[in-house]
Structure formats: structure tokens, C-alpha cells
XYZ file of C-alpha atoms in Angstrom:
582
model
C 0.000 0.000 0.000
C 1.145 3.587 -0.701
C 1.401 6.041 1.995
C -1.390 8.009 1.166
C -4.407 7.554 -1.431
C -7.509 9.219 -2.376
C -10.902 8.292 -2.483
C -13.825 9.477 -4.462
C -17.015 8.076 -1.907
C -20.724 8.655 -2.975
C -22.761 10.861 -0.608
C -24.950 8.551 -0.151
C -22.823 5.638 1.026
C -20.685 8.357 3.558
C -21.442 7.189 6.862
C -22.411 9.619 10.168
C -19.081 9.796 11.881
C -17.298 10.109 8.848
C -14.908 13.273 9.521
C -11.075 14.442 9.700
C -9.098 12.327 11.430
C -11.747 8.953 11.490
C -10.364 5.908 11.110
C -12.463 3.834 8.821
C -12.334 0.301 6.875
C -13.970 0.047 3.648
C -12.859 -1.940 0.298
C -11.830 0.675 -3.149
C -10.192 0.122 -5.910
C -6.992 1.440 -6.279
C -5.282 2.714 -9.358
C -1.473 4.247 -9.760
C -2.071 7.919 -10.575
C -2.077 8.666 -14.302
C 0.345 10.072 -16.292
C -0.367 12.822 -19.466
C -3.116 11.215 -21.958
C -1.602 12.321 -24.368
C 1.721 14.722 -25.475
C 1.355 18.296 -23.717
C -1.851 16.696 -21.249
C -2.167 17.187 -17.769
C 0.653 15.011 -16.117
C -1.244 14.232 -12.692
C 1.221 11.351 -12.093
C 4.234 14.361 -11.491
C 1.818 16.174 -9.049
C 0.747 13.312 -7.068
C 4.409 12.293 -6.548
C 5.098 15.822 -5.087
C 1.433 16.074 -2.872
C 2.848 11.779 -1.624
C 0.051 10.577 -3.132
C 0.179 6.539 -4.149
C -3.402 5.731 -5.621
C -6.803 6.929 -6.042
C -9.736 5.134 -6.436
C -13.370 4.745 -5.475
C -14.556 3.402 -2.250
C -17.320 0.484 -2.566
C -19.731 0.651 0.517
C -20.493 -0.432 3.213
C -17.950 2.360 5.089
C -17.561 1.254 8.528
C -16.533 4.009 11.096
C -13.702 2.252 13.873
C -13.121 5.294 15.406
C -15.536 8.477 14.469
C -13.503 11.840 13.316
C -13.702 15.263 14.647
C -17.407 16.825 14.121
C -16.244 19.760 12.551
C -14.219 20.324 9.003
C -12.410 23.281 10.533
C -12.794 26.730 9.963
C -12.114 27.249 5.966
C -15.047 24.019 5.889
C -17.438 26.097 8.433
C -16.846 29.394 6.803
C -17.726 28.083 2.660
C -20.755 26.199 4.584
C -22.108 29.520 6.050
C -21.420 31.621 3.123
C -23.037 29.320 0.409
C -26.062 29.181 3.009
C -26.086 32.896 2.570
C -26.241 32.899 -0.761
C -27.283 30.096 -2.510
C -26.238 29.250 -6.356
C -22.884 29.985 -8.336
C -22.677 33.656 -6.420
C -22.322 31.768 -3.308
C -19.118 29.255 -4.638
C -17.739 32.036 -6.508
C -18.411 33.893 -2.459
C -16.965 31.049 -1.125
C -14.082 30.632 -3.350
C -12.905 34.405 -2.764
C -12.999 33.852 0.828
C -11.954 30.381 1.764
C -10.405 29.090 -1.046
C -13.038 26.374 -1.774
C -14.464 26.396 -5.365
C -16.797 23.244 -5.045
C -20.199 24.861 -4.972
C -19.463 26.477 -8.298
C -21.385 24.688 -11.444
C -19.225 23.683 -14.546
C -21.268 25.825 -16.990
C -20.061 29.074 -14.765
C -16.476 27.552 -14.306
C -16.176 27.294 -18.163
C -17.530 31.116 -18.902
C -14.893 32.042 -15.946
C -12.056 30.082 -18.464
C -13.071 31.296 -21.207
C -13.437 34.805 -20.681
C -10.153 35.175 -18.621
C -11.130 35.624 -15.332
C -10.690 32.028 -13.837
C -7.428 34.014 -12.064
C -10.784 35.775 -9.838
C -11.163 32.623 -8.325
C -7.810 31.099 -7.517
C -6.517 33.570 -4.258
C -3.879 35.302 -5.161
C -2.150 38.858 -5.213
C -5.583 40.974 -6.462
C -6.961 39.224 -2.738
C -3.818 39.391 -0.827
C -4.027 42.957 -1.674
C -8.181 43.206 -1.434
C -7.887 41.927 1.897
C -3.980 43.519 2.987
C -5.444 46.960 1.771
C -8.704 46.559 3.293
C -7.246 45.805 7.157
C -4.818 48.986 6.178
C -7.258 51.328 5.306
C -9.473 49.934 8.578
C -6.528 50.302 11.184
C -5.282 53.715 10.266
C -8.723 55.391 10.487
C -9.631 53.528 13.331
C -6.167 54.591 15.451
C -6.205 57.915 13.399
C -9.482 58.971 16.181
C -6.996 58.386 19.069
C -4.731 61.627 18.823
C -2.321 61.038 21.793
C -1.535 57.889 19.319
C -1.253 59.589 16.326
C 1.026 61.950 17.235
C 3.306 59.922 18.857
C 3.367 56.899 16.679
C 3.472 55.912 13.277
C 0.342 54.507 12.515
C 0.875 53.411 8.905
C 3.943 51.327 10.595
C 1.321 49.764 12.950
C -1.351 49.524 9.925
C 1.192 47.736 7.555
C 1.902 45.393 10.647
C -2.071 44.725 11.201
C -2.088 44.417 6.956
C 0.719 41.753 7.455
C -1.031 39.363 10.100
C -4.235 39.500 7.428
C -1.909 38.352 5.105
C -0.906 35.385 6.784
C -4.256 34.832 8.182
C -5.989 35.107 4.857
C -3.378 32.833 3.002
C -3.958 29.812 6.542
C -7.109 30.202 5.922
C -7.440 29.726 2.104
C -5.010 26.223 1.651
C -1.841 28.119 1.619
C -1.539 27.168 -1.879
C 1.286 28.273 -4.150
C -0.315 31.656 -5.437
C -1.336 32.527 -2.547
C 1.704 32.221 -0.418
C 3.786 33.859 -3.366
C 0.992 36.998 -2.789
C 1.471 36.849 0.724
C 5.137 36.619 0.533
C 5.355 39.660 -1.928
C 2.615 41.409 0.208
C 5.021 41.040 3.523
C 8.104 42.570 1.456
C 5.933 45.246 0.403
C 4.829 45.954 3.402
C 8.176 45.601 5.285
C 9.861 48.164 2.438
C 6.776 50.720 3.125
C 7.888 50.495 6.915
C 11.371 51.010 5.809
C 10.597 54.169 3.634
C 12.232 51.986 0.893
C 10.420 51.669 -3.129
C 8.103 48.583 -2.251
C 7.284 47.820 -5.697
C 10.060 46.924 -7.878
C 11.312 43.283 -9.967
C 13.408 42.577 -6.686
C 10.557 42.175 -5.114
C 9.392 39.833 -7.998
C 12.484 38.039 -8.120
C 12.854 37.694 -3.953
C 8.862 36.101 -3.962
C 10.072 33.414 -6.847
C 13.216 32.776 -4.647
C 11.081 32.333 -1.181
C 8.495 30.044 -3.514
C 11.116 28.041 -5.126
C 12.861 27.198 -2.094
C 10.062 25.285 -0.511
C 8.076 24.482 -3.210
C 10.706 24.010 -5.898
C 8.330 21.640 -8.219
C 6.075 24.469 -8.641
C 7.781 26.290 -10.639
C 7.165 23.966 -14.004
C 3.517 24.004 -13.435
C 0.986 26.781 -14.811
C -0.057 28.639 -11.246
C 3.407 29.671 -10.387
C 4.548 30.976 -14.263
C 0.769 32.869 -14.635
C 1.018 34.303 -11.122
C 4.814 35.588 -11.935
C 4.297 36.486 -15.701
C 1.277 38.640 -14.537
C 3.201 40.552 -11.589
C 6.680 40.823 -13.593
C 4.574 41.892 -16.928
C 2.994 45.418 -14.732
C 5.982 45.663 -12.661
C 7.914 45.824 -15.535
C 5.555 47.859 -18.108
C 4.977 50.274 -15.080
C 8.736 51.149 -14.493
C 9.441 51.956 -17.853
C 9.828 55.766 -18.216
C 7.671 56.466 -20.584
C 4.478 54.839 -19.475
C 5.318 55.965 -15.641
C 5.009 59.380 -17.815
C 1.969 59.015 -18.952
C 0.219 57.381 -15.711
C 1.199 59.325 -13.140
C -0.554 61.230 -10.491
C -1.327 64.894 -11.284
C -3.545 67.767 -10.917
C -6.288 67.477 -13.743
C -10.142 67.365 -14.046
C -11.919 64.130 -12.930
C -12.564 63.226 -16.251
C -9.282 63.024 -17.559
C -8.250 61.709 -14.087
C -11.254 58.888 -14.964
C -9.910 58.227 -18.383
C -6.280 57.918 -17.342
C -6.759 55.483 -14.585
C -8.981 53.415 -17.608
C -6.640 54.200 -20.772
C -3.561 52.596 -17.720
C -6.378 49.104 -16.567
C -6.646 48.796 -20.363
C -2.585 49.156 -21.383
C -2.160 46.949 -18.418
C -4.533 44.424 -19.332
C -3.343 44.305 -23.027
C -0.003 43.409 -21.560
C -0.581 41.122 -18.851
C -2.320 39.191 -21.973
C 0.393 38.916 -23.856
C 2.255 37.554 -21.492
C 0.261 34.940 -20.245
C -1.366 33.888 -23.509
C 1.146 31.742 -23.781
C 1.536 30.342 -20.429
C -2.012 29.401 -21.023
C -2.172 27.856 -24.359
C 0.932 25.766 -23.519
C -0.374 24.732 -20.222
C -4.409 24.172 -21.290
C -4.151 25.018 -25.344
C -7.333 27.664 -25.177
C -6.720 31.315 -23.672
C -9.763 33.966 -23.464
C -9.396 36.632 -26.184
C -11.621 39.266 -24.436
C -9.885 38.704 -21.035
C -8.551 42.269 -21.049
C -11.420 43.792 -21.805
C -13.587 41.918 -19.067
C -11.046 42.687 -16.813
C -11.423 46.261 -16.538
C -14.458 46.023 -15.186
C -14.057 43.188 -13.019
C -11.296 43.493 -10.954
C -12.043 46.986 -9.777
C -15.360 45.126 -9.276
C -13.786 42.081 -7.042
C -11.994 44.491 -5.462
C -13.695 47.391 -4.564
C -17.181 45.756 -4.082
C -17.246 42.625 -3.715
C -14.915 41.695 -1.307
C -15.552 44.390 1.291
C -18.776 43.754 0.832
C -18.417 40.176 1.983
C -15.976 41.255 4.482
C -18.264 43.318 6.192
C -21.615 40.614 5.575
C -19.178 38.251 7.727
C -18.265 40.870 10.315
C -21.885 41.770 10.429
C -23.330 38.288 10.638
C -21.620 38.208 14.493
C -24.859 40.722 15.622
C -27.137 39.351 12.489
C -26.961 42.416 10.747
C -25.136 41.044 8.004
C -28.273 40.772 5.189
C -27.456 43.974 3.407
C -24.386 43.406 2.727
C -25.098 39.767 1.341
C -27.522 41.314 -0.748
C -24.736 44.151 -2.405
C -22.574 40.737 -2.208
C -24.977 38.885 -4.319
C -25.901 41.877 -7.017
C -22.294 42.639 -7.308
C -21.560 38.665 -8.032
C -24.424 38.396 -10.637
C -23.106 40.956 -12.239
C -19.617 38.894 -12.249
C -20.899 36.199 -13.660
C -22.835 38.184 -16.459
C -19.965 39.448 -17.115
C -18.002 36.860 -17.842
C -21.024 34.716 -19.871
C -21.316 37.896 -22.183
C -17.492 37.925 -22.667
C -17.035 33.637 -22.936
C -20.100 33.302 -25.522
C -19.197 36.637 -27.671
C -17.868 35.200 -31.180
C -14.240 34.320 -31.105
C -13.774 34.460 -27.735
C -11.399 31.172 -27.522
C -8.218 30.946 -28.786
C -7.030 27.202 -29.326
C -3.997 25.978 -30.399
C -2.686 22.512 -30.375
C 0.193 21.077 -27.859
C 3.191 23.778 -28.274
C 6.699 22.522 -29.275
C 8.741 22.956 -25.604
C 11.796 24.970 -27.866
C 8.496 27.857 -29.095
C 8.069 27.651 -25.603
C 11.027 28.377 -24.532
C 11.703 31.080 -26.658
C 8.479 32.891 -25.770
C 9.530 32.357 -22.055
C 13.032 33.987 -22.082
C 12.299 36.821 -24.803
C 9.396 37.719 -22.197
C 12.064 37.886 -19.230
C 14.255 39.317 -21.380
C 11.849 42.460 -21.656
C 11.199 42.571 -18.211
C 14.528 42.856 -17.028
C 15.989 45.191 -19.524
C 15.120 49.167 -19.961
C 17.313 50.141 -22.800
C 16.901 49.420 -26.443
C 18.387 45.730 -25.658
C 15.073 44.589 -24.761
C 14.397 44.717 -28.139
C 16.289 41.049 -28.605
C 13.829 39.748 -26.674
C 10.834 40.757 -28.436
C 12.863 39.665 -31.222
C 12.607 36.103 -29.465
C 9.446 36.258 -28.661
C 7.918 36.728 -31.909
C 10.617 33.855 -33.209
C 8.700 31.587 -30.850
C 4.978 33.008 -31.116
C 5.676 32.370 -34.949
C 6.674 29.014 -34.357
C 4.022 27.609 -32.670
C 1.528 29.118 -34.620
C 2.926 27.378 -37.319
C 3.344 24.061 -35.992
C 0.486 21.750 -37.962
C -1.633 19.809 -35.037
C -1.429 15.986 -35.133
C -3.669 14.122 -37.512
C -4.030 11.009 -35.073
C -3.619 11.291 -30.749
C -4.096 7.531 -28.718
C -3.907 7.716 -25.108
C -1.247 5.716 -23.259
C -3.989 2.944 -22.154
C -4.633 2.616 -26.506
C -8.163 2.590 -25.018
C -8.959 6.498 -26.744
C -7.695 7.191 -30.249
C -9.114 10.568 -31.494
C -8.364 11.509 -35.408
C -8.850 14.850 -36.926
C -11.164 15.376 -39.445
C -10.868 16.941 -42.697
C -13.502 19.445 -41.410
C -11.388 20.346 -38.393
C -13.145 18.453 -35.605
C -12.061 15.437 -33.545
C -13.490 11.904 -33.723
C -12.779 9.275 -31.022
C -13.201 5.564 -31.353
C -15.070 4.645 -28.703
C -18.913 6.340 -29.251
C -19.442 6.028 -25.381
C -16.145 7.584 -24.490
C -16.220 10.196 -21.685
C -16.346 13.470 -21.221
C -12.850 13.570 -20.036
C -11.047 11.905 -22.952
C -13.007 13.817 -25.281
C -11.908 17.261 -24.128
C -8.240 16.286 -23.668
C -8.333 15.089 -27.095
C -10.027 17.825 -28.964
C -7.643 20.749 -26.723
C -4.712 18.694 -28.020
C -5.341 19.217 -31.764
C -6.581 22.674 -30.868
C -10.315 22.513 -31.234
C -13.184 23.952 -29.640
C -15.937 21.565 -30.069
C -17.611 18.499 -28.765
C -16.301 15.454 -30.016
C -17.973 13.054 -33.090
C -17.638 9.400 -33.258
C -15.712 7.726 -35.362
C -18.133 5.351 -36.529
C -20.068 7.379 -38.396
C -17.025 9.362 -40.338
C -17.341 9.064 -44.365
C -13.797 7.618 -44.266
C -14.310 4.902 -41.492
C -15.756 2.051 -41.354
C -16.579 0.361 -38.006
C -17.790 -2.681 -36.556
C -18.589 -3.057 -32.760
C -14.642 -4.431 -32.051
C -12.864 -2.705 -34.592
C -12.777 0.089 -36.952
C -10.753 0.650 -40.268
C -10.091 4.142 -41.474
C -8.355 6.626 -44.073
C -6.772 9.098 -43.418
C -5.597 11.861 -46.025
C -2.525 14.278 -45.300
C -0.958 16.182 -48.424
C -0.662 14.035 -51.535
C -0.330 10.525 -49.043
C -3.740 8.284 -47.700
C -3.226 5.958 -44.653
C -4.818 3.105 -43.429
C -5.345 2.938 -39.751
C -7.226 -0.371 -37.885
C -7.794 0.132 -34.109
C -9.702 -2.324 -31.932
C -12.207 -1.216 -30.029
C -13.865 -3.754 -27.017
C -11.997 -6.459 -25.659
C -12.855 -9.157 -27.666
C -10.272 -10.895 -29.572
C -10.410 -10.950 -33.486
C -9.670 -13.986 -35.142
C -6.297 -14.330 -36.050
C -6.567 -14.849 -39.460
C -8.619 -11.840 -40.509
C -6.446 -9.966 -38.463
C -3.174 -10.841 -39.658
C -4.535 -9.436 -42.946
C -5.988 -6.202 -42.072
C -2.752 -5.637 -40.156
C -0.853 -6.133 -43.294
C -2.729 -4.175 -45.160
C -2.811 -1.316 -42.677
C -0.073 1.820 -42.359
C -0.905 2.201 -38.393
C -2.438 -0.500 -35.950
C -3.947 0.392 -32.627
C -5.048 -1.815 -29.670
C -5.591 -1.450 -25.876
C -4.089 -5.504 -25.931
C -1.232 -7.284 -27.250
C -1.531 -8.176 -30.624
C 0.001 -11.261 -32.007
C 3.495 -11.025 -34.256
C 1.224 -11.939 -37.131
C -0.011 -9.119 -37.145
C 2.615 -6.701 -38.521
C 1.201 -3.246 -40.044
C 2.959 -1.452 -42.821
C 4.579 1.528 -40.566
C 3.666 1.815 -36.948
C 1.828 -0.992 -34.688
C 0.834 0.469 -31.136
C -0.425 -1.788 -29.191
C -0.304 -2.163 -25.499
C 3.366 -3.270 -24.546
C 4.525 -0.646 -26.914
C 2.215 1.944 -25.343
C 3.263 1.141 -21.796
C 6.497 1.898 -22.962
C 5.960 5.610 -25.030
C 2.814 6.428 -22.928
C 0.246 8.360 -25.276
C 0.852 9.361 -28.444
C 1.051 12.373 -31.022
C 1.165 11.608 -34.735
C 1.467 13.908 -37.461
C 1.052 12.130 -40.704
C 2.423 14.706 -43.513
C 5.686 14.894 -41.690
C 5.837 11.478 -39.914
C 6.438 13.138 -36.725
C 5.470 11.149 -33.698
C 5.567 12.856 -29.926
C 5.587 10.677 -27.198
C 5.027 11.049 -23.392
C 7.403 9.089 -21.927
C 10.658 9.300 -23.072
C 12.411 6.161 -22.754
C 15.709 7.628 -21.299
C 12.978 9.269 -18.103
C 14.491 8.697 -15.174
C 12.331 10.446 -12.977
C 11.275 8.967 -10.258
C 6.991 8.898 -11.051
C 8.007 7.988 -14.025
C 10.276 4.886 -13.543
C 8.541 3.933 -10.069
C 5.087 3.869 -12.093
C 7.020 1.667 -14.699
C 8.414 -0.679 -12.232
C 4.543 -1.260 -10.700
C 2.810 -2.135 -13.897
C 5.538 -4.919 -15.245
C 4.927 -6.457 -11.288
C 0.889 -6.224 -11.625
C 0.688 -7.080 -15.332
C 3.769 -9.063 -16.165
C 5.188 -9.162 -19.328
C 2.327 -10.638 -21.340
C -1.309 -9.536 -20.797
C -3.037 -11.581 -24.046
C -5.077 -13.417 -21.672
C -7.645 -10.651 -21.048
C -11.441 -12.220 -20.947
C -12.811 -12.354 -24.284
C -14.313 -14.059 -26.807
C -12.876 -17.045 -28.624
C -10.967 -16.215 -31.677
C -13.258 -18.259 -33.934
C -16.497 -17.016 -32.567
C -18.366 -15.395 -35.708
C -20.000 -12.659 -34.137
C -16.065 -11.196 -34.078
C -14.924 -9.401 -37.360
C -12.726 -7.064 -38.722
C -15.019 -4.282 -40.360
């Protein structure tokens, strides 16, 4: 057994009892953590070798309770409870979210508009509630000790405000998980605040570059996954477009009307938005392959809207709530939150509000990644080598052609791209799941189709035969689809006949196709798959020289469980009739 696993458990089967730190007994079935589907997927196997996580699975009931766990899920549980009890509905997750961190009570059809208009970043805590919250405390403390005058004038209240901001901080970021973006806000908020108290320039790359340092020190794997490169990109991108003389030019404070005061402070949310966009577009197309094209638009609106109204307005419907005063607030709270999520509908269904692109070559990458800190860092006229490398890498992975054919690493999902520019998987029943991480790997927004009823396939209930076109060249591709065994005969001849071959089993030597044959001991050896067919490029997610340790430890498990020869999988007899090659 592995240290620690994780269980998915019904509702209905949890018994009473069942709480933090109860010791239960139940049977579940346990599966290694997967790796990436496919090339440039989500690589949960990495992540749940960092979090010391063995297995998940599902628990079967009946749960028996041995020893019952502690009544209450602590504070950040009670506090999500009592706010989505205030309000009710995606307001009160996205409520719950800002506050404790907890984003279960929000529906998928608002966490998809959030996505895809660019304002997911609203409900991950970070450094715009770090700062809601630090500035918030601030503002409180120093009016509040500001009506004491033997205090004011002998003290420096915005010392002992920036102190009171601090404890916030570190309160807020306890309270929310303490994950990664939050505890690189809350670092950068206590440097801040410690420069302020200094009389030192609080806001400056150093302070960028001394958050990264702090997070990479104890969290050092978190710096190849998507929270910690959006959360720096973002704060480097204004830090950076902010210092440069020019803009500081234009943007700062002076004595003017309120109108061109008002269309200053927008013209500067708008510039900043623009850039912030470019620098994490992408971040997020390498990391997730879609990236909101009106996120810097919706933005303008919505973050002075998080931050200005809806988060003190929470604040106070909490503090409130202690004499049951609090239902005014929740009701500014739950306007101001509707709004939020109109909002970001308007901007996710607007036409072409999704930018896809298929899995990024790691070199365009690369480029895009040090041209971008290559800006940041330098003011002169050097910088302009780095846009220079930018643009080299944008270029290239615009360019790059998706793959024609993507199989996941079980050979269980194969997804092909049409001619019309959609995806089709194998399996008609396959889920939700598969289906998206195929279609954002070829860098399409749009459900799914079966394969089975493509003009250029031809299927039968255990296998499918297809052509595929690419440039001047046709291949053949055969891919079984249940678990029933073909008979060898008819098999051995569509294999020959056939450019690629694709099977969740092993397939006999017979059967020997006329290019590639994936089947499952090659697949547990390459993982899933990437094939582009014009230039015979194939991608693979696990390089065979991968010495890390998920990787080889995961490698090591399934030869012990499987063997070296899994052909005897349940199935029907090769010469049953019912069994034919389409």
C-alpha cells in the first residue's frame, strides 16, 4: 500500500461519523495515478508524486466508522458552509471561493464562462486578494487609530497599519489552503509591506524576483507548473511595463479634471490588461491550449469590481453576521456577483472568444519564455532582442500543424482529426474527459464526433478501419475497439494491409502493419501518443531515457501487476463469428 491515497465516496454511502481524522475500513479500488493522456496533457502522475500521493480510487460501501472523526471540518469548511447558506447558487461558490479558497459549490457551466473569458485568475486567491484583503485591514486600522490623537502623534500609525495588513496576510493565506499563489501573494505582500515600513520603493522586480526565490525554495516543483509561471508572468509583466519611463510618464498622479483623471486610470487598466495578456497567452495555451481573447477587456471592469465591491462587501456581511446584521451586505454581495458572472457569460459566448492551439513545441516555448524575461529585465533598447525572441517563438508555434491522429497511453482512446477540423474518437461512449483532452490537443473547440459514423471509417462493434488523407499521401489505420479478440486470421490481414495499428491488448506477431503498430506493450512503454502524418512526426510522453522517479517507479509497478504478457484478457474465442474485422 502507498502512503497516502484518495478516495472518491458517494454521498450517499458516507457514513455519520465520517470526519477528519476517522479511522475507517472500507474496500476501493486502487489505481497508480495517471500520467499525461496524451503529449502536452495534464501530467497528474508528477503532481501526485510531489502532494505523496500513491493511488486513487473509489470506495465500494459499506464504510464502517472504527473510530468516528472530529465533528467539525475546521474553519475554511465552516466558513464556505455559512457563506453558500447565505447565498445560494454559483454567487455563493464564486463567495466562497474568494474567501476560503473552496471552489466546489461552483457549477461547470459558470467555471467554463470564468475560463473562457479570462477571469478564472478571480477565483484562484492570489495577489488581487492578498491585496483586497492587505489593503482593506490597512485602510481599517489607520482610520480607526487615526481617532486616538495622543496615538497619532506619537506613533506611526501606517507602521502599525502595515503590521495589522501583514497578520491578514498570513491569516488570509492559513485560511485559504496556503496554496502556491497565494503564499507567493502573501510573501510579496510582507516585502511590500516591510519596504513601506522602511521608507524603501516597495514595488520593484526585486521584489518579484525575492517572492520566486522564497516560492522556489520550498516548493521548488512548482515552478514547471501553470499557477506559479501565470502568477509571476502577470506581476513581472505590470511591474515591468509600469517602471518603464515612458508609461510611468503618462500614468502618473497629477492635478487634472476628474474626467481626464477617470480616463487615465482606464486608458492605464486597459494598457495593463493588453499586456498582462500577452504575457500569459502563452503560459495558457501551452499549459491548457485555449486562452480567453476578451480577457482584457472583461477585466477592466471586473477586478475593480472584485476588489472594490465585492470583497468588502463580503468582508463586512461576515463581520456583520456576528450581531445578524449582516443581510445587506449579502444582498450588495450577491448583485455585485451576478453581475460577475454576467460578465463573464457575455465575454465567454461573444464570437471568437477562444483561442485554441494545439500542444506547443517545448523549444516555441522556450523562446516565448526567455524573450518575455528578457523584456522585463531590460530598460534600454536591448530589450528589443527579446521581443525579437518572442515573436521567433509566437511564430513558431503558430505554425506548428496539429497531429492528424492522438491515442492515449492505455490505446483505449484514439481521437483523429477530421478533414472538417473536428475530432473523432473511437469509442462512441467515451467520456467526457477523454473527449476534451483530445479535442484541446489538436486545438479545437468543439464536442467530439464518433468515429463510426465518419465518411472515411468504417466500423464494426470491435474494430474500426479508417483513411486518413494528409498532403498528396492516404493511410490506413485499424484500431480495436472492445476487448474481444479478433480472429487471427482476418487480423493478420488487415494488419498487413494497414499503415498504423492500434489496440488497448497485445496483438500477435502476425499481425505486422505497414509503418507503426501500437499496441499495449509498446504503449506502456511511449505512454500516449502524437502523430502527425504529412511529416511522420510522432511525440511521445514518456521518453524512454525518463528517469524520474513517477516515471520509472510507475514503470516498475505495472511490469509487477501485469507481467510481461497480458493476451489473456477475458474475451471471446478467436473463432467465434460474431467477431470481425469491419
Amino acid at each position: 500500500m502507498p502512503p497516502r491515497v484518495r478516495l472518491n465516496l458517494a454521498t450517499a454511502d458516507a457514513p455519520a461519523g465520517l470526519g477528519p481524522n476517522a479511522v475507517i475500513t472500507l474496500q476501493a479500488r486502487l489505481m497508480p495515478p495517471n500520467a499525461a493522456t496524451v503529449p502536452g496533457a495534464y501530467d497528474f502522475r508528477r503532481v501526485a508524486w510531489f502532494d505523496g500521493l500513491g493511488a486513487t480510487g473509489k470506495g465500494i460501501a459499506p464504510v464502517t466508522v472504527v473510530t468516528p472523526g472530529e465533528k467539525s471540518n475546521g474553519l475554511r469548511a465552516a466558513l464556505a458552509a455559512h457563506i453558500e447558506a447565505k447565498l445560494p447558487g454559483n454567487a455563493g461558490g464564486i463567495a466562497a471561493a474568494l474567501a476560503a479558497g473552496d471552489e466546489g459549490a461552483i457549477d461547470e457551466g459558470a467555471s467554463n464562462d470564468m475560463r473562457r473569458s479570462g477571469l478564472a485568475h478571480l477565483l484562484s486567491v492570489s495577489g488581487l486578494h492578498i491585496t483586497a484583503a492587505v489593503g482593506f485591514t490597512i485602510w481599517l486600522v489607520t482610520r480607526l487609530l487615526a481617532l486616538w490623537p495622543w496615538l497619532a502623534l506619537r506613533t506611526r500609525i501606517p507602521v502599525i497599519a502595515a503590521g495589522a495588513g501583514a497578520l491578514a496576510a498570513i491569516g488570509y493565506t492559513l485560511l485559504t489552503g496556503s496554496q502556491v499563489p497565494t503564499a507567493r501573494s502573501c510573501i510579496a505582500a510582507l516585502l511590500v509591506l516591510t519596504a513601506m515600513a522602511m521608507g524603501r520603493q516597495a514595488i520593484t522586480l526585486r521584489l518579484v524576483a525575492a517572492g520566486a526565490f522564497v516560492v522556489m525554495l520550498l516548493w521548488p516543483e512548482a515552478m514547471i507548473g501553470p499557477s506559479f509561471q501565470l502568477s509571476f508572468a502577470a506581476v513581472a509583466a505590470i511591474v515591468a511595463l509600469h517602471e518603464q519611463p515612458t508609461v510611468k510618464g503618462w500614468f502618473e498622479k497629477r492635478d487634472e479634471n476628474w474626467w481626464r483623471k477617470t480616463v487615465r486610470e482606464l486608458a492605464s487598466l486597459l494598457l495593463t490588461g493588453l499586456v498582462v495578456e500577452v504575457a500569459l497567452a502563452p503560459i495558457a495555451l501551452y499549459h491548457f491550449h485555449k486562452d480567453g481573447l476578451y480577457g482584457a477587456v472583461a477585466n477592466i471592469v471586473a477586478i475593480p469590481l472584485t476588489t472594490f465591491v465585492i470583497m468588502p462587501a463580503e468582508a463586512l456581511a461576515l463581520v456583520f453576521d456576528a450581531v445578524g446584521l449582516g443581510a445587506p451586505f449579502w444582498w450588495v454581495t450577491g448583485k455585485a456577483l451576478a453581475l460577475l458572472l454576467w460578465i463573464a457569460h457575455r465575454a465567454a459566448t461573444a464570437p471568437g472568444s477562444l483561442a485554441m492551439l494545439p500542444a506547443m513545441p517545448s523549444g516555441a516555448y522556450a523562446l516565448i519564455v526567455i524573450g518575455g524575461i528578457w523584456v522585463a529585465l531590460w530598460q534600454t533598447r536591448v530589450r528589443l532582442a527579446g521581443i525579437a525572441l518572442y515573436l521567433v517563438g509566437a511564430v513558431w508555434a503558430l505554425t506548428t500543424p496539429p497531429p492528424d491522429l492522438l491515442v492515449s497511453g492505455d490505446g483505449q482512446h484514439l481521437a483523429v482529426r477530421t478533414p472538417q477540423d473536428r475530432v473523432a474518437m473511437l469509442r462512441d461512449r467515451a467520456g467526457d474527459y477523454a473527449k476534451q483532452v483530445m479535442s484541446d490537443n489538436v486545438g479545437i473547440d468543439g464536442d467530439a464526433l464518433p468515429l463510426s459514423e465518419q465518411p472515411f471509417a468504417s466500423c464494426s462493434r470491435d474494430a474500426c478501419l479508417a483513411t486518413l488523407t494528409a498532403g498528396d499521401h492516404s493511410f490506413r489505420l485499424l484500431a480495436t475497439r472492445s476487448l474481444y479478440q479478433l480472429p487471427i486470421d482476418q487480423l493478420a490481414t488487415a494488419c498487413a494491409a494497414s499503415d498504423i495499428v492500434v489496440s488497448d491488448r497485445r496483438l500477435p506477431r502476425t499481425c505486422t502493419p505497414r509503418w507503426l503498430k501500437l499496441d499495449a506493450p509498446v504503449l506502456r512503454r511511449t505512454g500516449g501518443v502524437a502523430i502527425s502524418l504529412v511529416s511522420g512526426r510522432i511525440v511521445t510522453v514518456r521518453d524512454l531515457d525518463d528517469e524520474h522517479p513517477w516515471m520509472t517507479a510507475s514503470i516498475d509497478a505495472t511490469r509487477q501487476a501485469f507481467g510481461r504478457d497480458d493476451s489473456r484478457r477475458g474475451g471471446r474465442r478467436r473463432d467465434d463469428p460474431t467477431v470481425a474485422v469491419p
